[in-house]
Every structure is written in C-alpha cells, then in structure tokens.
XYZ file of C-alpha atoms in Angstrom:
249
model
C 0.000 0.000 0.000
C 1.322 3.426 -0.915
C 2.025 6.004 1.769
C -0.839 8.169 0.483
C -3.316 5.280 0.624
C -2.128 4.324 4.107
C -2.676 7.898 5.274
C -6.322 7.876 4.212
C -7.071 4.255 5.143
C -8.273 5.087 8.693
C -10.860 7.559 7.398
C -12.219 4.995 4.935
C -12.287 2.283 7.611
C -14.206 4.482 10.065
C -16.682 5.504 7.342
C -17.347 1.846 6.563
C -17.765 1.069 10.263
C -20.286 3.912 10.556
C -22.311 2.658 7.591
C -22.133 -0.895 8.954
C -23.330 0.218 12.403
C -26.212 2.207 10.898
C -27.260 -0.813 8.816
C -27.013 -3.268 11.715
C -29.093 -1.084 14.031
C -31.662 0.150 11.509
C -34.209 1.681 12.048
C -32.411 3.416 14.941
C -31.063 6.167 12.680
C -34.278 6.303 10.667
C -36.242 6.908 13.888
C -33.931 9.647 15.116
C -35.697 11.773 17.721
C -38.886 9.705 17.786
C -37.529 6.489 19.332
C -34.372 5.235 21.019
C -32.457 1.947 20.591
C -33.786 -0.720 22.928
C -36.869 -2.751 23.629
C -36.564 -3.065 27.386
C -36.934 -0.737 30.351
C -33.184 -0.315 30.816
C -32.897 1.990 27.797
C -35.390 4.433 29.327
C -33.663 4.159 32.708
C -30.421 5.266 31.082
C -32.109 8.117 29.223
C -33.644 9.187 32.540
C -30.181 9.018 34.129
C -28.668 11.189 31.393
C -31.403 13.769 31.946
C -31.040 13.615 35.719
C -27.263 14.202 35.575
C -27.832 17.195 33.285
C -30.358 18.747 35.660
C -28.200 17.980 38.708
C -25.145 19.640 37.188
C -27.114 22.693 36.043
C -28.666 23.138 39.489
C -25.483 22.481 41.460
C -26.799 19.260 43.021
C -24.979 15.979 43.493
C -25.983 13.449 40.845
C -25.563 10.739 43.466
C -28.833 11.594 45.216
C -32.221 12.302 43.701
C -35.571 13.324 45.045
C -37.283 12.243 41.836
C -37.476 8.663 43.066
C -39.062 7.440 46.321
C -40.434 10.923 46.950
C -40.354 12.608 49.425
C -37.419 10.770 51.031
C -35.401 10.469 47.814
C -32.774 7.814 47.220
C -28.996 7.428 46.943
C -27.642 6.692 43.470
C -24.177 5.640 44.635
C -24.534 2.185 43.095
C -26.555 3.329 40.104
C -25.164 2.464 36.651
C -23.898 5.823 35.413
C -22.524 5.506 31.878
C -20.299 8.547 32.405
C -18.641 8.633 29.004
C -21.974 8.260 27.236
C -23.373 11.080 29.371
C -20.395 13.322 28.576
C -20.998 12.803 24.864
C -24.767 13.203 25.229
C -24.766 16.482 27.166
C -23.632 18.847 24.363
C -25.532 16.924 21.687
C -28.879 17.024 23.486
C -28.731 20.815 23.568
C -28.567 20.811 19.767
C -30.802 17.961 18.634
C -32.799 16.882 21.694
C -32.353 14.138 24.258
C -33.749 11.155 22.347
C -31.893 11.938 19.114
C -28.651 12.536 21.023
C -29.081 9.189 22.805
C -29.240 7.380 19.441
C -26.244 9.256 18.010
C -24.141 8.460 21.084
C -25.159 4.805 20.860
C -24.039 4.612 17.210
C -20.862 6.571 17.946
C -19.878 4.059 20.620
C -20.203 1.149 18.178
C -18.021 2.930 15.622
C -15.505 4.071 18.260
C -15.150 0.477 19.496
C -14.292 -0.635 15.973
C -11.945 2.291 15.339
C -10.023 1.703 18.589
C -9.555 -1.958 17.685
C -8.458 -0.970 14.177
C -5.757 1.363 15.492
C -4.490 -1.264 17.959
C -4.161 -3.941 15.254
C -2.738 -1.435 12.776
C -0.010 -0.635 15.282
C 0.719 -4.259 16.231
C 0.566 -5.901 12.794
C 1.288 -3.083 10.333
C -1.313 -4.830 8.184
C -4.199 -2.665 6.985
C -6.394 -5.608 5.981
C -6.019 -7.346 9.364
C -6.649 -4.103 11.227
C -9.726 -3.285 9.159
C -11.207 -6.755 9.614
C -10.632 -6.704 13.372
C -12.325 -3.323 13.699
C -15.190 -4.437 11.464
C -15.809 -7.521 13.608
C -15.777 -5.536 16.855
C -18.152 -2.903 15.424
C -20.773 -5.579 14.879
C -19.820 -7.971 17.679
C -23.043 -9.848 18.605
C -22.702 -9.398 22.370
C -22.411 -5.634 21.976
C -25.125 -5.287 19.337
C -27.593 -7.272 21.448
C -27.022 -5.018 24.472
C -28.764 -2.065 22.813
C -30.850 -1.470 25.946
C -27.752 -1.238 28.160
C -25.342 1.417 26.862
C -23.160 1.022 29.952
C -22.208 -2.489 28.743
C -21.095 -1.671 25.189
C -18.381 0.995 25.511
C -15.224 -1.139 25.275
C -13.056 1.154 23.124
C -10.709 2.184 25.918
C -9.529 -1.399 26.470
C -7.799 -1.623 23.046
C -6.676 1.986 23.450
C -5.041 1.087 26.784
C -3.285 -1.861 25.138
C -2.120 0.437 22.339
C -0.775 3.007 24.791
C 0.918 0.305 26.874
C 2.692 -1.211 23.889
C 3.796 2.209 22.672
C 5.135 2.903 26.165
C 7.220 -0.289 26.226
C 8.797 0.795 22.941
C 9.299 4.493 23.654
C 9.537 4.755 27.476
C 8.141 8.233 26.850
C 6.187 9.951 29.610
C 3.682 11.182 27.017
C 2.681 7.555 26.540
C 2.322 7.266 30.321
C -0.233 10.072 30.091
C -2.099 8.326 27.263
C -2.143 5.056 29.183
C -3.461 6.820 32.284
C -6.223 8.485 30.266
C -7.150 5.130 28.715
C -7.339 3.462 32.152
C -9.603 6.279 33.338
C -11.700 5.834 30.210
C -12.181 2.141 30.975
C -13.458 2.962 34.446
C -15.667 5.817 33.291
C -17.329 3.601 30.699
C -18.249 1.197 33.496
C -16.512 0.660 36.859
C -16.695 -3.127 36.505
C -14.877 -2.887 33.172
C -11.668 -2.188 35.097
C -12.023 -5.527 36.893
C -12.880 -7.425 33.710
C -10.069 -5.877 31.672
C -7.387 -6.014 34.388
C -6.271 -9.624 33.644
C -5.871 -8.814 29.945
C -3.921 -5.630 30.646
C -1.700 -7.338 33.210
C -0.944 -10.304 30.943
C -0.168 -8.044 27.984
C 1.973 -5.782 30.149
C 3.882 -8.739 31.593
C 4.530 -10.146 28.123
C 5.747 -6.845 26.682
C 7.867 -6.099 29.760
C 9.435 -9.554 29.468
C 10.454 -8.661 25.908
C 12.113 -5.442 27.082
C 15.777 -5.165 27.933
C 16.670 -5.833 31.583
C 18.109 -2.368 32.103
C 14.864 -0.571 31.189
C 12.379 -3.002 32.760
C 12.419 -1.249 36.117
C 11.671 2.111 34.527
C 8.798 0.614 32.539
C 7.270 -0.965 35.643
C 7.443 2.419 37.369
C 5.863 4.156 34.369
C 3.048 1.596 34.124
C 2.363 2.008 37.840
C 2.311 5.790 37.392
C -0.158 5.449 34.510
C -2.424 3.203 36.601
C -2.272 5.699 39.473
C -3.106 8.578 37.132
C -6.068 6.665 35.721
C -7.470 5.909 39.167
C -6.921 9.516 40.234
C -8.886 10.793 37.238
C -11.601 8.251 37.973
C -11.882 9.208 41.652
C -14.376 12.113 41.308
C -16.934 9.753 39.796
C -15.935 6.489 41.467
C -15.234 7.863 44.925
C -18.819 8.629 45.946
C -19.839 5.153 44.835
C -17.665 3.698 47.581
C -19.710 5.475 50.229
C -22.899 3.567 49.619
C -25.125 3.132 52.606
C-alpha cells in the first residue's frame, strides 16, 4: 500500500464502520428523535439518568442523590449504573438535537468508536491494513455488543484496546507522554463502566507482563514504574466519579 493510501485508510475504515453500524441497528437512525435503541426498560432508565445528571449539574446538586425517586425521602444513586462517558458525549448533543436523538447518536458513535479503537491497535501491532480493518469491522458488529442495545453502559469497550495500544507504545518508547495516554485510557475504561476495570485487568496485566518480558533488563524497572504511574493517574482521574460510589449506605 502506498504512503498516500495508508494515510487515508483510517478515514475509509471508520466511514465503513459507521455505515455498517447504521445498517445493523436500523431503524435506529431512521427513527432519530422519535424512538431510542432498545426494547426493554433499561434503555429508558439510562435516558432518565442522562437527563437527571444534566439537571443535577445545572442546578449544582450531586448526581448521586435524587428526590425524583421514592419521593419525598429520595434515594442514593451511589450504586446506580452511570454511563459517564456516554453522558459526557450526550450532554452537548442534546442541547442541539434533543435528548432522544442525542441518545441514538451516542449509541451509534460508541459502536463505531469500538471498531476504530480496535483498528488502530491492530494497525499498530501488525502493520497490516487488511487485518486491522477486519478486526475493527468484527468488533463494530460484535453480537454481544449489538444485542445489548438497551444497556449502553455495557457496550463501551473502546478504551480497552486503546489502553493496550498506549501500553505497547510505552514499552517501545519509554516516553512519559505515553504514560499520560495510558493513564487516560485506564480512566476511560473505568468511566465507561466501573466493573470494566475488573474485567479488563487480567488482559492488561498479561499483555503488560509479556511486553515487559520482551524489554531489555536495564529498562524493565523504569517501565514498571511508568506503568504504575499510569495506573495511578487513571485511578486519580476516575476518583471524582468512582469515589462517591464507595460510600454507599
């Protein structure tokens, strides 16, 4: 593949992923603003949660307690499933196109982002455009994710391949910029769903151990320190959202 074609390959891959996601989830895009993806109550619970977080932030309230449920006592939401990344994407969009339409766009964006993150990981590891494209295509339409359309907090997996990408780059470069990227990716995993950190930890640890084992002895100690710093940064960035959830009563 020529250098020019390689430069534009990611844009073409992401466009194909977007068209694939729209086709797989049709009529989600065709019902934009009049319906949301999902056929169970969970989808409406999440849309309610998005709206509640918006109102709580605008009024200076804590999103971890609401008087809209179990009135007049209210109820703690410390263990509620906040899809923080989805909410962050939804907030500016809903001001432009409305809450229901923004919910659908965010849902489709997550599917495409999952595929794109996988594409960039495989592109980096294999240097093979066809393998990277196919991997991203498969993840975009992965059956488990597609069938969880009522539970947006279960489908945002993009930061797992991005964390692997940042970790591998770090073992090659030992650059503190890659420490920052790895820390941001770890935070992204937790913000997509707290439990995702637990589920992805074995994969990240095994990959890290393998890549560290391949590194020269004289730099292994530095890499361990940098990986630990990245993990600490990720948890620190996660603390404002995760911290209150540890206070459940």
